[in-house]
Amino acid sequence: MTFKLKTILGIALIESILLVILVFSALDFLRDSNEEQLQEHADTTSRLFKNAIKDAVLSMDLATLESFVEEIMSNPDIVYARIVSNEIILAQGGNESFLSQPRHQDKSLAEVNDGIYDIRTTITEAGVTYGFFEMGLSTSAIEAVLVKARIWIGSIASLEIILVALFSSALGTYLTKQLLTLKHASNIITFSGPGHQIPISSNDEISDVAHAFNEMSKNLNTVLSEQERISTELAQLLDTANAPIFGIDAQGKVNEWNQQAEKITGFNKQEVMGRDLVTDFIEDA
């Protein structure tokens, strides 16, 4: 895997994890806030309705209860309403399919599986329960808000990931370009010797590395030039010395043979260089 691809995947992975956390946190907060508002609205509404119908329930005033239910159903958020006393339905209105099914009070949005938030409030007087009031609030508006929020947040997250991928790709291209430049310069030094300089057009940490490379290449070139000068002068000095001078390496091979050594031995430098001094010359002599 290339360094550029690692850079892209690394940044994209970090950004994706953070985005997932942010998206779920935002949706949870939105759902919790809407659920809190729904429960507050449901509690307030049911409490007001309970107080309004208490006297009519106690007196079994069915006409008043029917009129009250009709008025309640004018609210578009209310799907059904029912008033029950001693297991007898005193008045009801709304969607028949919901009224024909047994309803259970919901305590949170997580319990809602049919789009209706069910509420049940008991009607009591002096500690005696005379009946209860049932009402269903539609959660379609909340669900629509949550769906819209998911789409909106998902779109922003997708755009963010695309932008991050583009940015990380550009960053990876920049970094790999600089690294390839350093690699190319190293190859030049390997095969051609030091002294090569990298062109620098930026002012960052990568350029600092390039500066250090150029300084190293320059210093190495200076050192090698000085060594070559010293070696040349030393060779000239040895070659013009009045005494015969020869040298051997660790294996006993001749690696130095000056002009006086040629005169005394009769062997020129080309004949003896690289040959074993003891075996080829001393023992034979």
PDB file of C-alpha atoms in Angstrom:
ATOM      1  CA  MET A   1       0.000   0.000   0.000  1.00  0.00           C
ATOM      2  CA  THR A   2       1.423   3.339  -1.036  1.00  0.00           C
ATOM      3  CA  PHE A   3       2.052   6.181   1.397  1.00  0.00           C
ATOM      4  CA  LYS A   4      -0.477   8.322  -0.501  1.00  0.00           C
ATOM      5  CA  LEU A   5      -3.198   5.685  -0.142  1.00  0.00           C
ATOM      6  CA  LYS A   6      -2.366   5.217   3.546  1.00  0.00           C
ATOM      7  CA  THR A   7      -2.707   8.975   4.068  1.00  0.00           C
ATOM      8  CA  ILE A   8      -6.076   9.090   2.306  1.00  0.00           C
ATOM      9  CA  LEU A   9      -7.465   6.052   4.139  1.00  0.00           C
ATOM     10  CA  GLY A  10      -6.129   7.198   7.517  1.00  0.00           C
ATOM     11  CA  ILE A  11      -7.639  10.673   7.324  1.00  0.00           C
ATOM     12  CA  ALA A  12     -10.898   9.352   5.825  1.00  0.00           C
ATOM     13  CA  LEU A  13     -11.206   6.726   8.570  1.00  0.00           C
ATOM     14  CA  ILE A  14     -10.697   9.234  11.374  1.00  0.00           C
ATOM     15  CA  GLU A  15     -13.119  11.687   9.776  1.00  0.00           C
ATOM     16  CA  SER A  16     -15.719   8.944   9.177  1.00  0.00           C
ATOM     17  CA  ILE A  17     -15.610   7.809  12.802  1.00  0.00           C
ATOM     18  CA  LEU A  18     -16.027  11.378  14.034  1.00  0.00           C
ATOM     19  CA  LEU A  19     -18.868  11.986  11.564  1.00  0.00           C
ATOM     20  CA  VAL A  20     -20.686   8.816  12.639  1.00  0.00           C
ATOM     21  CA  ILE A  21     -20.442   9.888  16.277  1.00  0.00           C
ATOM     22  CA  LEU A  22     -21.620  13.394  15.392  1.00  0.00           C
ATOM     23  CA  VAL A  23     -24.526  12.167  13.232  1.00  0.00           C
ATOM     24  CA  PHE A  24     -25.854   9.722  15.828  1.00  0.00           C
ATOM     25  CA  SER A  25     -25.410  12.269  18.615  1.00  0.00           C
ATOM     26  CA  ALA A  26     -27.283  14.933  16.631  1.00  0.00           C
ATOM     27  CA  LEU A  27     -30.129  12.539  15.743  1.00  0.00           C
ATOM     28  CA  ASP A  28     -30.399  11.300  19.338  1.00  0.00           C
ATOM     29  CA  PHE A  29     -30.517  14.877  20.612  1.00  0.00           C
ATOM     30  CA  LEU A  30     -33.153  15.814  18.031  1.00  0.00           C
ATOM     31  CA  ARG A  31     -35.261  12.765  18.848  1.00  0.00           C
ATOM     32  CA  ASP A  32     -34.960  13.322  22.604  1.00  0.00           C
ATOM     33  CA  SER A  33     -35.905  16.994  22.317  1.00  0.00           C
ATOM     34  CA  ASN A  34     -38.931  16.198  20.144  1.00  0.00           C
ATOM     35  CA  GLU A  35     -39.958  13.398  22.476  1.00  0.00           C
ATOM     36  CA  GLU A  36     -39.721  15.748  25.444  1.00  0.00           C
ATOM     37  CA  GLN A  37     -41.890  18.318  23.687  1.00  0.00           C
ATOM     38  CA  LEU A  38     -44.418  15.625  22.685  1.00  0.00           C
ATOM     39  CA  GLN A  39     -44.689  14.271  26.221  1.00  0.00           C
ATOM     40  CA  GLU A  40     -45.054  17.760  27.636  1.00  0.00           C
ATOM     41  CA  HIS A  41     -47.743  18.569  25.073  1.00  0.00           C
ATOM     42  CA  ALA A  42     -49.525  15.271  25.763  1.00  0.00           C
ATOM     43  CA  ASP A  43     -49.441  15.712  29.551  1.00  0.00           C
ATOM     44  CA  THR A  44     -50.676  19.300  29.380  1.00  0.00           C
ATOM     45  CA  THR A  45     -53.452  18.490  26.907  1.00  0.00           C
ATOM     46  CA  SER A  46     -54.688  15.387  28.735  1.00  0.00           C
ATOM     47  CA  ARG A  47     -54.659  17.209  32.081  1.00  0.00           C
ATOM     48  CA  LEU A  48     -56.724  20.105  30.672  1.00  0.00           C
ATOM     49  CA  PHE A  49     -59.173  17.745  28.986  1.00  0.00           C
ATOM     50  CA  LYS A  50     -59.513  15.632  32.138  1.00  0.00           C
ATOM     51  CA  ASN A  51     -60.380  18.656  34.245  1.00  0.00           C
ATOM     52  CA  ALA A  52     -62.824  19.869  31.601  1.00  0.00           C
ATOM     53  CA  ILE A  53     -64.796  16.606  31.448  1.00  0.00           C
ATOM     54  CA  LYS A  54     -64.646  15.569  35.090  1.00  0.00           C
ATOM     55  CA  ASP A  55     -68.041  17.023  36.044  1.00  0.00           C
ATOM     56  CA  ALA A  56     -69.672  15.620  32.920  1.00  0.00           C
ATOM     57  CA  VAL A  57     -68.309  12.140  33.712  1.00  0.00           C
ATOM     58  CA  LEU A  58     -69.467  12.296  37.317  1.00  0.00           C
ATOM     59  CA  SER A  59     -72.944  13.361  36.224  1.00  0.00           C
ATOM     60  CA  MET A  60     -72.954  11.018  33.200  1.00  0.00           C
ATOM     61  CA  ASP A  61     -73.789  13.938  30.919  1.00  0.00           C
ATOM     62  CA  LEU A  62     -73.318  12.091  27.626  1.00  0.00           C
ATOM     63  CA  ALA A  63     -74.376  15.017  25.425  1.00  0.00           C
ATOM     64  CA  THR A  64     -71.695  17.225  26.920  1.00  0.00           C
ATOM     65  CA  LEU A  65     -69.107  14.471  26.571  1.00  0.00           C
ATOM     66  CA  GLU A  66     -70.021  13.876  22.909  1.00  0.00           C
ATOM     67  CA  SER A  67     -69.774  17.590  22.227  1.00  0.00           C
ATOM     68  CA  PHE A  68     -66.425  17.713  23.983  1.00  0.00           C
ATOM     69  CA  VAL A  69     -65.056  14.818  21.937  1.00  0.00           C
ATOM     70  CA  GLU A  70     -66.178  16.489  18.706  1.00  0.00           C
ATOM     71  CA  GLU A  71     -64.402  19.656  19.750  1.00  0.00           C
ATOM     72  CA  ILE A  72     -61.256  17.698  20.620  1.00  0.00           C
ATOM     73  CA  MET A  73     -61.218  16.004  17.233  1.00  0.00           C
ATOM     74  CA  SER A  74     -61.009  19.391  15.508  1.00  0.00           C
ATOM     75  CA  ASN A  75     -57.345  19.352  16.531  1.00  0.00           C
ATOM     76  CA  PRO A  76     -55.406  17.860  13.570  1.00  0.00           C
ATOM     77  CA  ASP A  77     -52.762  16.314  15.850  1.00  0.00           C
ATOM     78  CA  ILE A  78     -55.322  14.170  17.690  1.00  0.00           C
ATOM     79  CA  VAL A  79     -56.143  10.888  15.934  1.00  0.00           C
ATOM     80  CA  TYR A  80     -58.722   9.556  18.361  1.00  0.00           C
ATOM     81  CA  ALA A  81     -60.283  10.353  21.751  1.00  0.00           C
ATOM     82  CA  ARG A  82     -62.353   8.172  24.065  1.00  0.00           C
ATOM     83  CA  ILE A  83     -63.996   8.606  27.459  1.00  0.00           C
ATOM     84  CA  VAL A  84     -64.667   5.417  29.469  1.00  0.00           C
ATOM     85  CA  SER A  85     -66.346   4.857  32.831  1.00  0.00           C
ATOM     86  CA  ASN A  86     -66.822   1.472  34.472  1.00  0.00           C
ATOM     87  CA  GLU A  87     -65.704  -0.185  31.228  1.00  0.00           C
ATOM     88  CA  ILE A  88     -68.502   1.598  29.362  1.00  0.00           C
ATOM     89  CA  ILE A  89     -67.600   3.929  26.518  1.00  0.00           C
ATOM     90  CA  LEU A  90     -69.347   7.209  27.227  1.00  0.00           C
ATOM     91  CA  ALA A  91     -68.085   9.055  24.136  1.00  0.00           C
ATOM     92  CA  GLN A  92     -65.499   8.565  21.448  1.00  0.00           C
ATOM     93  CA  GLY A  93     -64.379   9.949  18.119  1.00  0.00           C
ATOM     94  CA  GLY A  94     -61.681   9.706  15.518  1.00  0.00           C
ATOM     95  CA  ASN A  95     -60.158   6.949  13.414  1.00  0.00           C
ATOM     96  CA  GLU A  96     -62.300   3.806  13.714  1.00  0.00           C
ATOM     97  CA  SER A  97     -59.393   1.442  13.029  1.00  0.00           C
ATOM     98  CA  PHE A  98     -57.574   2.753  16.088  1.00  0.00           C
ATOM     99  CA  LEU A  99     -60.707   2.847  18.259  1.00  0.00           C
ATOM    100  CA  SER A 100     -61.456  -0.791  17.453  1.00  0.00           C
ATOM    101  CA  GLN A 101     -58.069  -1.936  18.732  1.00  0.00           C
ATOM    102  CA  PRO A 102     -56.978  -2.174  22.357  1.00  0.00           C
ATOM    103  CA  ARG A 103     -54.719   0.754  23.179  1.00  0.00           C
ATOM    104  CA  HIS A 104     -51.866   0.834  25.688  1.00  0.00           C
ATOM    105  CA  GLN A 105     -50.325   3.961  27.112  1.00  0.00           C
ATOM    106  CA  ASP A 106     -46.960   4.870  25.585  1.00  0.00           C
ATOM    107  CA  LYS A 107     -44.189   6.212  27.771  1.00  0.00           C
ATOM    108  CA  SER A 108     -41.698   7.129  25.045  1.00  0.00           C
ATOM    109  CA  LEU A 109     -41.362   7.443  21.284  1.00  0.00           C
ATOM    110  CA  ALA A 110     -39.433   4.177  21.235  1.00  0.00           C
ATOM    111  CA  GLU A 111     -42.657   2.359  22.210  1.00  0.00           C
ATOM    112  CA  VAL A 112     -44.624   3.857  19.308  1.00  0.00           C
ATOM    113  CA  ASN A 113     -44.891   1.402  16.416  1.00  0.00           C
ATOM    114  CA  ASP A 114     -48.056   2.609  14.710  1.00  0.00           C
ATOM    115  CA  GLY A 115     -47.462   6.350  14.435  1.00  0.00           C
ATOM    116  CA  ILE A 116     -49.743   7.121  17.402  1.00  0.00           C
ATOM    117  CA  TYR A 117     -48.620   8.254  20.836  1.00  0.00           C
ATOM    118  CA  ASP A 118     -51.256   6.824  23.194  1.00  0.00           C
ATOM    119  CA  ILE A 119     -52.203   8.623  26.424  1.00  0.00           C
ATOM    120  CA  ARG A 120     -54.497   7.484  29.234  1.00  0.00           C
ATOM    121  CA  THR A 121     -55.485   9.766  32.123  1.00  0.00           C
ATOM    122  CA  THR A 122     -57.629   8.603  35.050  1.00  0.00           C
ATOM    123  CA  ILE A 123     -60.565  10.712  36.210  1.00  0.00           C
ATOM    124  CA  THR A 124     -60.722  10.709  40.010  1.00  0.00           C
ATOM    125  CA  GLU A 125     -62.639  12.559  42.690  1.00  0.00           C
ATOM    126  CA  ALA A 126     -61.922  12.290  46.433  1.00  0.00           C
ATOM    127  CA  GLY A 127     -59.586   9.401  45.769  1.00  0.00           C
ATOM    128  CA  VAL A 128     -62.201   7.442  43.815  1.00  0.00           C
ATOM    129  CA  THR A 129     -61.593   6.572  40.164  1.00  0.00           C
ATOM    130  CA  TYR A 130     -64.689   7.173  37.981  1.00  0.00           C
ATOM    131  CA  GLY A 131     -63.161   6.501  34.582  1.00  0.00           C
ATOM    132  CA  PHE A 132     -60.392   7.483  32.263  1.00  0.00           C
ATOM    133  CA  PHE A 133     -59.741   9.565  29.200  1.00  0.00           C
ATOM    134  CA  GLU A 134     -57.839   8.095  26.228  1.00  0.00           C
ATOM    135  CA  MET A 135     -56.283  10.105  23.435  1.00  0.00           C
ATOM    136  CA  GLY A 136     -53.889   9.402  20.564  1.00  0.00           C
ATOM    137  CA  LEU A 137     -51.472  12.021  19.224  1.00  0.00           C
ATOM    138  CA  SER A 138     -50.009  11.603  15.740  1.00  0.00           C
ATOM    139  CA  THR A 139     -46.234  11.350  15.623  1.00  0.00           C
ATOM    140  CA  SER A 140     -46.067  11.813  11.837  1.00  0.00           C
ATOM    141  CA  ALA A 141     -44.817  15.404  12.155  1.00  0.00           C
ATOM    142  CA  ILE A 142     -41.978  14.310  14.440  1.00  0.00           C
ATOM    143  CA  GLU A 143     -41.093  11.384  12.185  1.00  0.00           C
ATOM    144  CA  ALA A 144     -41.078  13.718   9.172  1.00  0.00           C
ATOM    145  CA  VAL A 145     -38.704  16.057  10.989  1.00  0.00           C
ATOM    146  CA  LEU A 146     -36.428  13.149  11.927  1.00  0.00           C
ATOM    147  CA  VAL A 147     -36.423  11.783   8.355  1.00  0.00           C
ATOM    148  CA  LYS A 148     -35.646  15.226   6.983  1.00  0.00           C
ATOM    149  CA  ALA A 149     -32.891  15.621   9.570  1.00  0.00           C
ATOM    150  CA  ARG A 150     -31.400  12.231   8.643  1.00  0.00           C
ATOM    151  CA  ILE A 151     -31.346  13.185   4.962  1.00  0.00           C
ATOM    152  CA  TRP A 152     -29.927  16.629   5.697  1.00  0.00           C
ATOM    153  CA  ILE A 153     -27.266  15.390   8.101  1.00  0.00           C
ATOM    154  CA  GLY A 154     -26.443  12.441   5.839  1.00  0.00           C
ATOM    155  CA  SER A 155     -25.980  14.774   2.865  1.00  0.00           C
ATOM    156  CA  ILE A 156     -23.681  17.039   4.859  1.00  0.00           C
ATOM    157  CA  ALA A 157     -21.728  14.024   6.136  1.00  0.00           C
ATOM    158  CA  SER A 158     -21.350  12.640   2.595  1.00  0.00           C
ATOM    159  CA  LEU A 159     -20.158  16.007   1.328  1.00  0.00           C
ATOM    160  CA  GLU A 160     -17.740  16.207   4.241  1.00  0.00           C
ATOM    161  CA  ILE A 161     -16.305  12.768   3.439  1.00  0.00           C
ATOM    162  CA  ILE A 162     -15.865  13.730  -0.229  1.00  0.00           C
ATOM    163  CA  LEU A 163     -14.096  16.956   0.726  1.00  0.00           C
ATOM    164  CA  VAL A 164     -11.888  15.094   3.206  1.00  0.00           C
ATOM    165  CA  ALA A 165     -11.009  12.515   0.535  1.00  0.00           C
ATOM    166  CA  LEU A 166     -10.077  15.279  -1.905  1.00  0.00           C
ATOM    167  CA  PHE A 167      -8.046  17.125   0.718  1.00  0.00           C
ATOM    168  CA  SER A 168      -6.245  13.994   1.905  1.00  0.00           C
ATOM    169  CA  SER A 169      -5.551  13.047  -1.718  1.00  0.00           C
ATOM    170  CA  ALA A 170      -4.029  16.480  -2.355  1.00  0.00           C
ATOM    171  CA  LEU A 171      -2.025  16.207   0.870  1.00  0.00           C
ATOM    172  CA  GLY A 172      -0.850  12.705  -0.017  1.00  0.00           C
ATOM    173  CA  THR A 173       0.143  13.865  -3.499  1.00  0.00           C
ATOM    174  CA  TYR A 174       2.146  16.747  -2.033  1.00  0.00           C
ATOM    175  CA  LEU A 175       3.911  14.552   0.518  1.00  0.00           C
ATOM    176  CA  THR A 176       4.679  11.730  -1.911  1.00  0.00           C
ATOM    177  CA  LYS A 177       5.941  14.218  -4.487  1.00  0.00           C
ATOM    178  CA  GLN A 178       8.431  15.586  -1.970  1.00  0.00           C
ATOM    179  CA  LEU A 179       9.448  12.088  -0.868  1.00  0.00           C
ATOM    180  CA  LEU A 180       9.921  10.973  -4.486  1.00  0.00           C
ATOM    181  CA  THR A 181      12.099  14.042  -5.049  1.00  0.00           C
ATOM    182  CA  LEU A 182      14.271  13.011  -2.097  1.00  0.00           C
ATOM    183  CA  LYS A 183      14.422   9.418  -3.372  1.00  0.00           C
ATOM    184  CA  HIS A 184      15.453  10.596  -6.854  1.00  0.00           C
ATOM    185  CA  ALA A 185      18.143  12.840  -5.383  1.00  0.00           C
ATOM    186  CA  SER A 186      19.437   9.941  -3.236  1.00  0.00           C
ATOM    187  CA  ASN A 187      19.703   7.750  -6.336  1.00  0.00           C
ATOM    188  CA  ILE A 188      21.659  10.464  -8.128  1.00  0.00           C
ATOM    189  CA  ILE A 189      24.103  10.680  -5.224  1.00  0.00           C
ATOM    190  CA  THR A 190      24.400   6.880  -5.099  1.00  0.00           C
ATOM    191  CA  PHE A 191      25.373   6.546  -8.763  1.00  0.00           C
ATOM    192  CA  SER A 192      26.956   9.944  -9.513  1.00  0.00           C
ATOM    193  CA  GLY A 193      28.346  11.064  -6.181  1.00  0.00           C
ATOM    194  CA  PRO A 194      27.343  13.869  -3.805  1.00  0.00           C
ATOM    195  CA  GLY A 195      26.756  17.499  -4.702  1.00  0.00           C
ATOM    196  CA  HIS A 196      23.250  17.244  -6.172  1.00  0.00           C
ATOM    197  CA  GLN A 197      20.833  19.917  -4.849  1.00  0.00           C
ATOM    198  CA  ILE A 198      17.041  19.649  -4.551  1.00  0.00           C
ATOM    199  CA  PRO A 199      15.012  22.669  -5.703  1.00  0.00           C
ATOM    200  CA  ILE A 200      12.997  24.068  -2.761  1.00  0.00           C
ATOM    201  CA  SER A 201       9.820  26.097  -3.330  1.00  0.00           C
ATOM    202  CA  SER A 202       8.015  25.825   0.021  1.00  0.00           C
ATOM    203  CA  ASN A 203       8.607  26.752   3.642  1.00  0.00           C
ATOM    204  CA  ASP A 204       7.483  23.851   5.831  1.00  0.00           C
ATOM    205  CA  GLU A 205       8.835  20.766   7.579  1.00  0.00           C
ATOM    206  CA  ILE A 206       9.300  18.963   4.255  1.00  0.00           C
ATOM    207  CA  SER A 207      11.382  21.872   2.964  1.00  0.00           C
ATOM    208  CA  ASP A 208      13.448  21.687   6.168  1.00  0.00           C
ATOM    209  CA  VAL A 209      14.252  18.060   5.318  1.00  0.00           C
ATOM    210  CA  ALA A 210      15.182  19.138   1.770  1.00  0.00           C
ATOM    211  CA  HIS A 211      17.447  21.870   3.162  1.00  0.00           C
ATOM    212  CA  ALA A 212      19.148  19.323   5.425  1.00  0.00           C
ATOM    213  CA  PHE A 213      19.577  16.950   2.456  1.00  0.00           C
ATOM    214  CA  ASN A 214      21.126  19.709   0.321  1.00  0.00           C
ATOM    215  CA  GLU A 215      23.494  20.667   3.125  1.00  0.00           C
ATOM    216  CA  MET A 216      24.508  17.026   3.610  1.00  0.00           C
ATOM    217  CA  SER A 217      25.077  16.575  -0.143  1.00  0.00           C
ATOM    218  CA  LYS A 218      27.125  19.779  -0.289  1.00  0.00           C
ATOM    219  CA  ASN A 219      29.271  18.797   2.706  1.00  0.00           C
ATOM    220  CA  LEU A 220      29.854  15.288   1.364  1.00  0.00           C
ATOM    221  CA  ASN A 221      30.916  16.744  -1.977  1.00  0.00           C
ATOM    222  CA  THR A 222      33.336  19.074  -0.198  1.00  0.00           C
ATOM    223  CA  VAL A 223      34.792  16.224   1.867  1.00  0.00           C
ATOM    224  CA  LEU A 224      35.214  13.932  -1.139  1.00  0.00           C
ATOM    225  CA  SER A 225      36.783  16.720  -3.186  1.00  0.00           C
ATOM    226  CA  GLU A 226      39.239  17.369  -0.393  1.00  0.00           C
ATOM    227  CA  GLN A 227      40.014  13.660  -0.105  1.00  0.00           C
ATOM    228  CA  GLU A 228      40.619  13.432  -3.841  1.00  0.00           C
ATOM    229  CA  ARG A 229      42.932  16.449  -3.697  1.00  0.00           C
ATOM    230  CA  ILE A 230      44.890  14.952  -0.796  1.00  0.00           C
ATOM    231  CA  SER A 231      45.073  11.557  -2.522  1.00  0.00           C
ATOM    232  CA  THR A 232      46.337  13.169  -5.732  1.00  0.00           C
ATOM    233  CA  GLU A 233      48.986  15.181  -3.909  1.00  0.00           C
ATOM    234  CA  LEU A 234      50.011  12.139  -1.866  1.00  0.00           C
ATOM    235  CA  ALA A 235      50.318  10.019  -5.025  1.00  0.00           C
ATOM    236  CA  GLN A 236      52.443  12.711  -6.655  1.00  0.00           C
ATOM    237  CA  LEU A 237      54.618  12.949  -3.546  1.00  0.00           C
ATOM    238  CA  LEU A 238      55.095   9.184  -3.353  1.00  0.00           C
ATOM    239  CA  ASP A 239      55.796   8.924  -7.049  1.00  0.00           C
ATOM    240  CA  THR A 240      58.527  11.570  -6.963  1.00  0.00           C
ATOM    241  CA  ALA A 241      60.170  10.380  -3.734  1.00  0.00           C
ATOM    242  CA  ASN A 242      63.909   9.530  -3.911  1.00  0.00           C
ATOM    243  CA  ALA A 243      63.425   6.264  -1.998  1.00  0.00           C
ATOM    244  CA  PRO A 244      61.575   3.210  -3.292  1.00  0.00           C
ATOM    245  CA  ILE A 245      58.098   3.057  -1.765  1.00  0.00           C
ATOM    246  CA  PHE A 246      55.564   0.279  -2.116  1.00  0.00           C
ATOM    247  CA  GLY A 247      52.452  -0.649  -0.239  1.00  0.00           C
ATOM    248  CA  ILE A 248      50.312  -3.742   0.266  1.00  0.00           C
ATOM    249  CA  ASP A 249      46.754  -4.265   1.481  1.00  0.00           C
ATOM    250  CA  ALA A 250      45.537  -6.685   4.181  1.00  0.00           C
ATOM    251  CA  GLN A 251      45.765  -9.620   1.738  1.00  0.00           C
ATOM    252  CA  GLY A 252      49.358  -8.835   0.788  1.00  0.00           C
ATOM    253  CA  LYS A 253      48.446  -7.446  -2.613  1.00  0.00           C
ATOM    254  CA  VAL A 254      50.487  -4.555  -3.961  1.00  0.00           C
ATOM    255  CA  ASN A 255      48.528  -1.316  -3.986  1.00  0.00           C
ATOM    256  CA  GLU A 256      51.362   1.230  -4.250  1.00  0.00           C
ATOM    257  CA  TRP A 257      54.601   1.238  -6.303  1.00  0.00           C
ATOM    258  CA  ASN A 258      56.542   4.445  -6.983  1.00  0.00           C
ATOM    259  CA  GLN A 259      59.071   5.301  -9.680  1.00  0.00           C
ATOM    260  CA  GLN A 260      62.127   4.523  -7.501  1.00  0.00           C
ATOM    261  CA  ALA A 261      60.667   1.059  -6.810  1.00  0.00           C
ATOM    262  CA  GLU A 262      60.400   0.549 -10.572  1.00  0.00           C
ATOM    263  CA  LYS A 263      64.021   1.559 -11.084  1.00  0.00           C
ATOM    264  CA  ILE A 264      65.397  -0.679  -8.340  1.00  0.00           C
ATOM    265  CA  THR A 265      63.264  -3.795  -9.030  1.00  0.00           C
ATOM    266  CA  GLY A 266      62.892  -3.433 -12.783  1.00  0.00           C
ATOM    267  CA  PHE A 267      59.126  -3.990 -12.524  1.00  0.00           C
ATOM    268  CA  ASN A 268      56.868  -1.182 -13.605  1.00  0.00           C
ATOM    269  CA  LYS A 269      53.786  -0.215 -11.664  1.00  0.00           C
ATOM    270  CA  GLN A 270      51.286  -1.815 -14.049  1.00  0.00           C
ATOM    271  CA  GLU A 271      53.017  -5.217 -13.690  1.00  0.00           C
ATOM    272  CA  VAL A 272      52.929  -5.428  -9.912  1.00  0.00           C
ATOM    273  CA  MET A 273      49.668  -3.698  -8.930  1.00  0.00           C
ATOM    274  CA  GLY A 274      47.253  -6.200  -7.392  1.00  0.00           C
ATOM    275  CA  ARG A 275      49.738  -9.068  -7.284  1.00  0.00           C
ATOM    276  CA  ASP A 276      50.888 -10.897  -4.174  1.00  0.00           C
ATOM    277  CA  LEU A 277      54.194  -9.340  -3.100  1.00  0.00           C
ATOM    278  CA  VAL A 278      55.576 -12.370  -1.246  1.00  0.00           C
ATOM    279  CA  THR A 279      54.426 -15.103  -3.595  1.00  0.00           C
ATOM    280  CA  ASP A 280      55.080 -13.401  -6.917  1.00  0.00           C
ATOM    281  CA  PHE A 281      58.234 -11.458  -6.178  1.00  0.00           C
ATOM    282  CA  ILE A 282      60.045 -12.230  -2.934  1.00  0.00           C
ATOM    283  CA  GLU A 283      59.812 -16.051  -3.062  1.00  0.00           C
ATOM    284  CA  ASP A 284      60.586 -16.092  -6.797  1.00  0.00           C
ATOM    285  CA  ALA A 285      63.641 -13.937  -6.182  1.00  0.00           C
TER     286      ALA A 285
END
